Amino acid sequence: MDILFLCVIIFLFLLAVFDLSVGVSNDAVNFMTSAIGSKAASFKRVLIVASVGVFIGAAMSNGMMDIARHGIFRPEHFSFYELICIFMAVMVTDIILIDLFNTLGMPTSTTVSMVFELLGATFVVSLIKMAGDTAGDLGFNDLMNTEKALSVIIGIFLSVAIAFVFGTLVQLLSRTIFTFNYKSRLKWKIGLFGGICATMIVYFLLIKGIKDLTFMTPDLKRWIGDNTLFIIGSCFIFFTLLMQLLHILHVNVLKVVVLMGTFALAMAFAGNDLVNFIGVPLTGLASYQDYMANGGGDAHGFMMGSLNGPADTSLYFLIGAGVIMVVSLATSKKARNVTKTEIGLGSQAGGDEMFGSSRIARSLVRWALSFLSWIRDVTPVRVREWFNRRFNIDETIMDQGAAFDLIRGSVNLVLAGALIAMGTSLKLPLSTTFVTFMVAMGTSLADRAWGRESAVFRITGVISVIGGWFLTAGVAFIGAGIIVALMHLGGLWVMFALGAVTIMLLIRSNRRFRMKKMEDTGDELFQTILSSKDKDEETMWNLLLRYITAEHRKFMAYAADTYGAVTEAFVKEDVKTLGKAENGLMQQKKELKNARRKETLCLRMVGRRTAIEKSAWFHLGNNCCMSILYNLRRINEICKEHVENNFFPLPEQYTDDFKLVRTRVSILFNDTIAMIDNAELDVIPTLRRHCEEIKDMVSEKYHVLYEHLSEGDPSSMTVVYVYFNMLQETREMLSTMHKYLRAYAKLHDTEFTGRTS
């Protein structure tokens, strides 16, 4: 039995490796987003700076999370076996939960997930213990430390509100001082701005980043605490002079500030948050060592009061954790996926809006527009004009491909660090994840990044992320509670089985993520258009045309497959295929709307003359695709309802007639796809003629069927009406295809009409 417990401890460390990997993927959003989004340096350099900060923070941290030893539960009342169950449940739940959020591209709080997993597992084990305590000596206060969980919940609300409000106000002030054309106003202001930023970063490191590192002796901590104002004042003078000197030497001070902030946040995360992932397995190891030192034996009767004492962590564990996190940071595609979410929500320019529209977001935007209208009415004209000059978005200076400028990137990092340091000094449990994300959202709001055409989507995104944070707590609590109950009642073999299932789920998740990334080739072309350095009108139009063509080709292939599958499923009464088609059509509608939004954004970047000449045919082509989709949805809807109700099948006399229609339509779709693939515009008149021929054939069958309706068997009238609907929608679809081919020809006119003289 003791050997099996050793295997459990080893397994905990294996899970910790996965946990460190997925954890750093999630938290990369916090310390890399501002540097990546503002293009302060290449991705490789940002990665190096963040990796150095992560490694130093992890290697010099004390590495032990007190909350895993005695922060949530009171170990003197728990046996060795009960704590092993809790630790296994926490690790399994944490890996699954964070990997799920990473895959979805949603940032979540690793600290909150860990706390609520411990809380949920401890709660369930406490219920089991209390149920078995016939004497009634044990209560929740004896088994759990509920005050800690309450402080975390309060910290969540404080983090969201404080960070967003301060982010908005500080960015408003910074933008008022520097404006969007900030390079013309750096002469003497940059030294002061850089000095303030660098000093706040140092303050952040002193208070939050290095307070728990191994070389921080009590005397050194006391000296820093007694001389904090002197240290801050000296740093302010030194960095102000240094930044002004660097500016004179033509060094970009703002990039220096952003990279300093990236390093500071990465170091603090690794030293205080990410390294906490090894707290649970290290506590498990300490428990096992204490259990074996006392002779092993009865795991259910050996109580773990030794965990109330402090524990030192071996340097080897810390270095190992640092190496794992650095490797994960450098290789994880999911880290970039999470980072993309925050960058997209805060982008100054329009972009690929990852989130849809929600009723709450629409209401908030309406209310905000009404409020701003009232503000404009009561504000003097001169004040409005002065404010608009300071916030003229047309003067925005950003590096090629950047989502926002360096001013905002600096404020994001510096303010997040300052708020975290202030919260720590005031003993407030501010979540670093919540602070960094909400500061970024506040600064983007202040910078007018949420325009009327993007505000609804971005507010929906912010609400989704915030909702995800609260969901994290609930899912972590419930998930850990269920898993610990299974482990506690099922024994060691259930622990191993659930651990194996967790690893299988991770492998499956990574495979799906890779497949999804392989399918996103169109987005690469979209990003190429947005970040293109060549703003030549003809080049930009050709890039956009390639993107539009690829999207239309993909839709035509989907429409051909769906039409054939739906009509055949109706004839064969295959309800399963019809159900899949319904889900696929709903998803395709979202993809079409998303593609149209991207294409419209890119069309604005093309020269005005080209945009005017081509926009009518562009919108007609998109509308035709959407109309074909609606035709398919109406065909599928009525066919699915008929088959689900087990009504009469389509009579053979109509089945044979419709096979010819279906074949001709399928050939038309395939010929259209071949035309797109081969760029054979000269065959479009032939294809349009085929549309008319097939439509005439459908109309003929339509009218013949109409004449036979009065003579039909009443018991089969229902299926005849379904067939009637299929013919009608097919005819409408062919008319739409006729229009689409004309729009396609006009869009792909060989003579470039947008070239300026």
PDB file of N, CA, C and O in Angstrom, residues 516-565:
ATOM      1  N   LYS A 516      -7.937  22.665 -35.549  1.00  0.00           N
ATOM      2  CA  LYS A 516      -8.616  23.950 -35.707  1.00  0.00           C
ATOM      3  C   LYS A 516      -7.670  25.001 -36.269  1.00  0.00           C
ATOM      4  O   LYS A 516      -8.042  25.798 -37.131  1.00  0.00           O
ATOM      5  N   LYS A 517      -6.424  24.998 -35.810  1.00  0.00           N
ATOM      6  CA  LYS A 517      -5.446  25.960 -36.314  1.00  0.00           C
ATOM      7  C   LYS A 517      -5.140  25.708 -37.782  1.00  0.00           C
ATOM      8  O   LYS A 517      -4.909  26.641 -38.545  1.00  0.00           O
ATOM      9  N   MET A 518      -5.135  24.434 -38.191  1.00  0.00           N
ATOM     10  CA  MET A 518      -4.872  24.107 -39.589  1.00  0.00           C
ATOM     11  C   MET A 518      -5.996  24.595 -40.496  1.00  0.00           C
ATOM     12  O   MET A 518      -5.782  24.913 -41.660  1.00  0.00           O
ATOM     13  N   GLU A 519      -7.216  24.658 -39.943  1.00  0.00           N
ATOM     14  CA  GLU A 519      -8.359  25.093 -40.735  1.00  0.00           C
ATOM     15  C   GLU A 519      -8.435  26.609 -40.876  1.00  0.00           C
ATOM     16  O   GLU A 519      -9.176  27.119 -41.713  1.00  0.00           O
ATOM     17  N   ASP A 520      -7.671  27.339 -40.067  1.00  0.00           N
ATOM     18  CA  ASP A 520      -7.770  28.801 -40.050  1.00  0.00           C
ATOM     19  C   ASP A 520      -6.821  29.445 -41.050  1.00  0.00           C
ATOM     20  O   ASP A 520      -6.213  30.477 -40.772  1.00  0.00           O
ATOM     21  N   THR A 521      -6.639  28.856 -42.219  1.00  0.00           N
ATOM     22  CA  THR A 521      -5.711  29.420 -43.195  1.00  0.00           C
ATOM     23  C   THR A 521      -6.225  30.747 -43.745  1.00  0.00           C
ATOM     24  O   THR A 521      -5.447  31.629 -44.083  1.00  0.00           O
ATOM     25  N   GLY A 522      -7.560  30.873 -43.853  1.00  0.00           N
ATOM     26  CA  GLY A 522      -8.112  32.123 -44.364  1.00  0.00           C
ATOM     27  C   GLY A 522      -7.791  33.295 -43.475  1.00  0.00           C
ATOM     28  O   GLY A 522      -7.594  34.415 -43.946  1.00  0.00           O
ATOM     29  N   ASP A 523      -7.727  33.077 -42.178  1.00  0.00           N
ATOM     30  CA  ASP A 523      -7.417  34.162 -41.265  1.00  0.00           C
ATOM     31  C   ASP A 523      -6.009  34.684 -41.483  1.00  0.00           C
ATOM     32  O   ASP A 523      -5.722  35.843 -41.218  1.00  0.00           O
ATOM     33  N   GLU A 524      -5.093  33.823 -41.915  1.00  0.00           N
ATOM     34  CA  GLU A 524      -3.729  34.266 -42.184  1.00  0.00           C
ATOM     35  C   GLU A 524      -3.724  35.298 -43.300  1.00  0.00           C
ATOM     36  O   GLU A 524      -3.020  36.299 -43.230  1.00  0.00           O
ATOM     37  N   LEU A 525      -4.506  35.052 -44.360  1.00  0.00           N
ATOM     38  CA  LEU A 525      -4.597  36.011 -45.447  1.00  0.00           C
ATOM     39  C   LEU A 525      -5.258  37.298 -44.975  1.00  0.00           C
ATOM     40  O   LEU A 525      -4.833  38.399 -45.354  1.00  0.00           O
ATOM     41  N   PHE A 526      -6.276  37.175 -44.121  1.00  0.00           N
ATOM     42  CA  PHE A 526      -6.940  38.358 -43.556  1.00  0.00           C
ATOM     43  C   PHE A 526      -5.956  39.210 -42.767  1.00  0.00           C
ATOM     44  O   PHE A 526      -5.903  40.435 -42.925  1.00  0.00           O
ATOM     45  N   GLN A 527      -5.134  38.568 -41.918  1.00  0.00           N
ATOM     46  CA  GLN A 527      -4.138  39.303 -41.151  1.00  0.00           C
ATOM     47  C   GLN A 527      -3.087  39.916 -42.062  1.00  0.00           C
ATOM     48  O   GLN A 527      -2.560  40.991 -41.792  1.00  0.00           O
ATOM     49  N   THR A 528      -2.773  39.226 -43.159  1.00  0.00           N
ATOM     50  CA  THR A 528      -1.812  39.770 -44.119  1.00  0.00           C
ATOM     51  C   THR A 528      -2.330  41.069 -44.717  1.00  0.00           C
ATOM     52  O   THR A 528      -1.585  42.033 -44.900  1.00  0.00           O
ATOM     53  N   ILE A 529      -3.631  41.098 -45.018  1.00  0.00           N
ATOM     54  CA  ILE A 529      -4.225  42.317 -45.582  1.00  0.00           C
ATOM     55  C   ILE A 529      -4.168  43.451 -44.568  1.00  0.00           C
ATOM     56  O   ILE A 529      -3.789  44.581 -44.885  1.00  0.00           O
ATOM     57  N   LEU A 530      -4.532  43.163 -43.317  1.00  0.00           N
ATOM     58  CA  LEU A 530      -4.563  44.206 -42.292  1.00  0.00           C
ATOM     59  C   LEU A 530      -3.179  44.764 -42.016  1.00  0.00           C
ATOM     60  O   LEU A 530      -3.003  45.955 -41.756  1.00  0.00           O
ATOM     61  N   SER A 531      -2.157  43.890 -42.035  1.00  0.00           N
ATOM     62  CA  SER A 531      -0.809  44.314 -41.666  1.00  0.00           C
ATOM     63  C   SER A 531       0.075  44.586 -42.873  1.00  0.00           C
ATOM     64  O   SER A 531       1.282  44.739 -42.731  1.00  0.00           O
ATOM     65  N   SER A 532      -0.538  44.637 -44.076  1.00  0.00           N
ATOM     66  CA  SER A 532       0.269  44.824 -45.284  1.00  0.00           C
ATOM     67  C   SER A 532       0.974  46.176 -45.267  1.00  0.00           C
ATOM     68  O   SER A 532       0.375  47.219 -45.009  1.00  0.00           O
ATOM     69  N   LYS A 533       2.281  46.150 -45.523  1.00  0.00           N
ATOM     70  CA  LYS A 533       3.050  47.391 -45.587  1.00  0.00           C
ATOM     71  C   LYS A 533       2.857  48.090 -46.933  1.00  0.00           C
ATOM     72  O   LYS A 533       3.106  49.276 -47.064  1.00  0.00           O
ATOM     73  N   ASP A 534       2.443  47.332 -47.937  1.00  0.00           N
ATOM     74  CA  ASP A 534       2.223  47.891 -49.270  1.00  0.00           C
ATOM     75  C   ASP A 534       0.783  48.384 -49.359  1.00  0.00           C
ATOM     76  O   ASP A 534      -0.148  47.598 -49.454  1.00  0.00           O
ATOM     77  N   LYS A 535       0.613  49.686 -49.295  1.00  0.00           N
ATOM     78  CA  LYS A 535      -0.730  50.260 -49.312  1.00  0.00           C
ATOM     79  C   LYS A 535      -1.158  50.642 -50.733  1.00  0.00           C
ATOM     80  O   LYS A 535      -2.106  51.390 -50.916  1.00  0.00           O
ATOM     81  N   ASP A 536      -0.453  50.133 -51.772  1.00  0.00           N
ATOM     82  CA  ASP A 536      -0.847  50.391 -53.135  1.00  0.00           C
ATOM     83  C   ASP A 536      -2.262  49.876 -53.366  1.00  0.00           C
ATOM     84  O   ASP A 536      -2.617  48.761 -52.966  1.00  0.00           O
ATOM     85  N   GLU A 537      -3.064  50.686 -54.041  1.00  0.00           N
ATOM     86  CA  GLU A 537      -4.481  50.370 -54.189  1.00  0.00           C
ATOM     87  C   GLU A 537      -4.698  49.058 -54.927  1.00  0.00           C
ATOM     88  O   GLU A 537      -5.507  48.221 -54.513  1.00  0.00           O
ATOM     89  N   GLU A 538      -3.960  48.840 -56.009  1.00  0.00           N
ATOM     90  CA  GLU A 538      -4.133  47.618 -56.790  1.00  0.00           C
ATOM     91  C   GLU A 538      -3.709  46.388 -55.997  1.00  0.00           C
ATOM     92  O   GLU A 538      -4.382  45.352 -56.019  1.00  0.00           O
ATOM     93  N   THR A 539      -2.597  46.503 -55.278  1.00  0.00           N
ATOM     94  CA  THR A 539      -2.111  45.368 -54.478  1.00  0.00           C
ATOM     95  C   THR A 539      -3.102  45.012 -53.383  1.00  0.00           C
ATOM     96  O   THR A 539      -3.400  43.832 -53.148  1.00  0.00           O
ATOM     97  N   MET A 540      -3.613  46.031 -52.686  1.00  0.00           N
ATOM     98  CA  MET A 540      -4.563  45.782 -51.618  1.00  0.00           C
ATOM     99  C   MET A 540      -5.835  45.130 -52.158  1.00  0.00           C
ATOM    100  O   MET A 540      -6.381  44.202 -51.550  1.00  0.00           O
ATOM    101  N   TRP A 541      -6.309  45.605 -53.330  1.00  0.00           N
ATOM    102  CA  TRP A 541      -7.520  45.016 -53.892  1.00  0.00           C
ATOM    103  C   TRP A 541      -7.292  43.560 -54.301  1.00  0.00           C
ATOM    104  O   TRP A 541      -8.150  42.707 -54.086  1.00  0.00           O
ATOM    105  N   ASN A 542      -6.134  43.272 -54.869  1.00  0.00           N
ATOM    106  CA  ASN A 542      -5.839  41.904 -55.277  1.00  0.00           C
ATOM    107  C   ASN A 542      -5.778  40.959 -54.072  1.00  0.00           C
ATOM    108  O   ASN A 542      -6.242  39.812 -54.135  1.00  0.00           O
ATOM    109  N   LEU A 543      -5.201  41.439 -52.960  1.00  0.00           N
ATOM    110  CA  LEU A 543      -5.172  40.628 -51.744  1.00  0.00           C
ATOM    111  C   LEU A 543      -6.584  40.370 -51.229  1.00  0.00           C
ATOM    112  O   LEU A 543      -6.936  39.245 -50.852  1.00  0.00           O
ATOM    113  N   LEU A 544      -7.396  41.423 -51.219  1.00  0.00           N
ATOM    114  CA  LEU A 544      -8.769  41.274 -50.745  1.00  0.00           C
ATOM    115  C   LEU A 544      -9.562  40.342 -51.655  1.00  0.00           C
ATOM    116  O   LEU A 544     -10.351  39.514 -51.187  1.00  0.00           O
ATOM    117  N   LEU A 545      -9.334  40.464 -52.960  1.00  0.00           N
ATOM    118  CA  LEU A 545     -10.047  39.621 -53.907  1.00  0.00           C
ATOM    119  C   LEU A 545      -9.697  38.145 -53.704  1.00  0.00           C
ATOM    120  O   LEU A 545     -10.563  37.265 -53.824  1.00  0.00           O
ATOM    121  N   ARG A 546      -8.439  37.881 -53.393  1.00  0.00           N
ATOM    122  CA  ARG A 546      -8.030  36.496 -53.095  1.00  0.00           C
ATOM    123  C   ARG A 546      -8.788  35.969 -51.878  1.00  0.00           C
ATOM    124  O   ARG A 546      -9.246  34.814 -51.860  1.00  0.00           O
ATOM    125  N   TYR A 547      -8.917  36.818 -50.864  1.00  0.00           N
ATOM    126  CA  TYR A 547      -9.611  36.401 -49.642  1.00  0.00           C
ATOM    127  C   TYR A 547     -11.092  36.150 -49.916  1.00  0.00           C
ATOM    128  O   TYR A 547     -11.657  35.129 -49.491  1.00  0.00           O
ATOM    129  N   ILE A 548     -11.735  37.075 -50.654  1.00  0.00           N
ATOM    130  CA  ILE A 548     -13.155  36.923 -50.976  1.00  0.00           C
ATOM    131  C   ILE A 548     -13.377  35.655 -51.795  1.00  0.00           C
ATOM    132  O   ILE A 548     -14.310  34.880 -51.540  1.00  0.00           O
ATOM    133  N   THR A 549     -12.516  35.439 -52.776  1.00  0.00           N
ATOM    134  CA  THR A 549     -12.647  34.259 -53.633  1.00  0.00           C
ATOM    135  C   THR A 549     -12.528  32.969 -52.825  1.00  0.00           C
ATOM    136  O   THR A 549     -13.299  32.016 -53.024  1.00  0.00           O
ATOM    137  N   ALA A 550     -11.562  32.939 -51.916  1.00  0.00           N
ATOM    138  CA  ALA A 550     -11.368  31.743 -51.092  1.00  0.00           C
ATOM    139  C   ALA A 550     -12.591  31.470 -50.226  1.00  0.00           C
ATOM    140  O   ALA A 550     -13.026  30.311 -50.077  1.00  0.00           O
ATOM    141  N   GLU A 551     -13.170  32.521 -49.647  1.00  0.00           N
ATOM    142  CA  GLU A 551     -14.350  32.349 -48.804  1.00  0.00           C
ATOM    143  C   GLU A 551     -15.559  31.898 -49.620  1.00  0.00           C
ATOM    144  O   GLU A 551     -16.321  31.031 -49.187  1.00  0.00           O
ATOM    145  N   HIS A 552     -15.738  32.485 -50.825  1.00  0.00           N
ATOM    146  CA  HIS A 552     -16.875  32.096 -51.664  1.00  0.00           C
ATOM    147  C   HIS A 552     -16.713  30.659 -52.168  1.00  0.00           C
ATOM    148  O   HIS A 552     -17.696  29.913 -52.250  1.00  0.00           O
ATOM    149  N   ARG A 553     -15.504  30.284 -52.505  1.00  0.00           N
ATOM    150  CA  ARG A 553     -15.260  28.918 -52.964  1.00  0.00           C
ATOM    151  C   ARG A 553     -15.594  27.915 -51.853  1.00  0.00           C
ATOM    152  O   ARG A 553     -16.211  26.875 -52.097  1.00  0.00           O
ATOM    153  N   LYS A 554     -15.169  28.260 -50.628  1.00  0.00           N
ATOM    154  CA  LYS A 554     -15.454  27.385 -49.494  1.00  0.00           C
ATOM    155  C   LYS A 554     -16.958  27.260 -49.268  1.00  0.00           C
ATOM    156  O   LYS A 554     -17.463  26.162 -48.991  1.00  0.00           O
ATOM    157  N   PHE A 555     -17.683  28.363 -49.409  1.00  0.00           N
ATOM    158  CA  PHE A 555     -19.127  28.305 -49.197  1.00  0.00           C
ATOM    159  C   PHE A 555     -19.811  27.496 -50.289  1.00  0.00           C
ATOM    160  O   PHE A 555     -20.736  26.714 -50.008  1.00  0.00           O
ATOM    161  N   MET A 556     -19.411  27.680 -51.551  1.00  0.00           N
ATOM    162  CA  MET A 556     -20.038  26.940 -52.643  1.00  0.00           C
ATOM    163  C   MET A 556     -19.845  25.432 -52.470  1.00  0.00           C
ATOM    164  O   MET A 556     -20.748  24.635 -52.743  1.00  0.00           O
ATOM    165  N   ALA A 557     -18.665  25.034 -52.032  1.00  0.00           N
ATOM    166  CA  ALA A 557     -18.412  23.614 -51.779  1.00  0.00           C
ATOM    167  C   ALA A 557     -19.317  23.106 -50.662  1.00  0.00           C
ATOM    168  O   ALA A 557     -19.872  21.992 -50.746  1.00  0.00           O
ATOM    169  N   TYR A 558     -19.482  23.936 -49.624  1.00  0.00           N
ATOM    170  CA  TYR A 558     -20.361  23.549 -48.514  1.00  0.00           C
ATOM    171  C   TYR A 558     -21.815  23.460 -48.991  1.00  0.00           C
ATOM    172  O   TYR A 558     -22.533  22.514 -48.650  1.00  0.00           O
ATOM    173  N   ALA A 559     -22.260  24.442 -49.779  1.00  0.00           N
ATOM    174  CA  ALA A 559     -23.642  24.457 -50.255  1.00  0.00           C
ATOM    175  C   ALA A 559     -23.929  23.241 -51.131  1.00  0.00           C
ATOM    176  O   ALA A 559     -25.003  22.622 -51.031  1.00  0.00           O
ATOM    177  N   ALA A 560     -22.970  22.873 -51.995  1.00  0.00           N
ATOM    178  CA  ALA A 560     -23.160  21.703 -52.864  1.00  0.00           C
ATOM    179  C   ALA A 560     -23.309  20.433 -52.039  1.00  0.00           C
ATOM    180  O   ALA A 560     -24.214  19.620 -52.275  1.00  0.00           O
ATOM    181  N   ASP A 561     -22.428  20.268 -51.062  1.00  0.00           N
ATOM    182  CA  ASP A 561     -22.484  19.071 -50.210  1.00  0.00           C
ATOM    183  C   ASP A 561     -23.772  19.025 -49.402  1.00  0.00           C
ATOM    184  O   ASP A 561     -24.408  17.970 -49.265  1.00  0.00           O
ATOM    185  N   THR A 562     -24.167  20.167 -48.857  1.00  0.00           N
ATOM    186  CA  THR A 562     -25.353  20.207 -48.002  1.00  0.00           C
ATOM    187  C   THR A 562     -26.633  19.957 -48.793  1.00  0.00           C
ATOM    188  O   THR A 562     -27.521  19.226 -48.338  1.00  0.00           O
ATOM    189  N   TYR A 563     -26.728  20.575 -49.983  1.00  0.00           N
ATOM    190  CA  TYR A 563     -27.931  20.362 -50.804  1.00  0.00           C
ATOM    191  C   TYR A 563     -28.084  18.887 -51.159  1.00  0.00           C
ATOM    192  O   TYR A 563     -29.177  18.311 -51.044  1.00  0.00           O
ATOM    193  N   GLY A 564     -26.981  18.264 -51.584  1.00  0.00           N
ATOM    194  CA  GLY A 564     -27.044  16.843 -51.922  1.00  0.00           C
ATOM    195  C   GLY A 564     -27.380  15.981 -50.724  1.00  0.00           C
ATOM    196  O   GLY A 564     -28.202  15.055 -50.815  1.00  0.00           O
ATOM    197  N   ALA A 565     -26.755  16.294 -49.559  1.00  0.00           N
ATOM    198  CA  ALA A 565     -26.971  15.482 -48.355  1.00  0.00           C
ATOM    199  C   ALA A 565     -28.397  15.621 -47.841  1.00  0.00           C
ATOM    200  O   ALA A 565     -29.042  14.626 -47.454  1.00  0.00           O
TER     201      ALA A 565
END
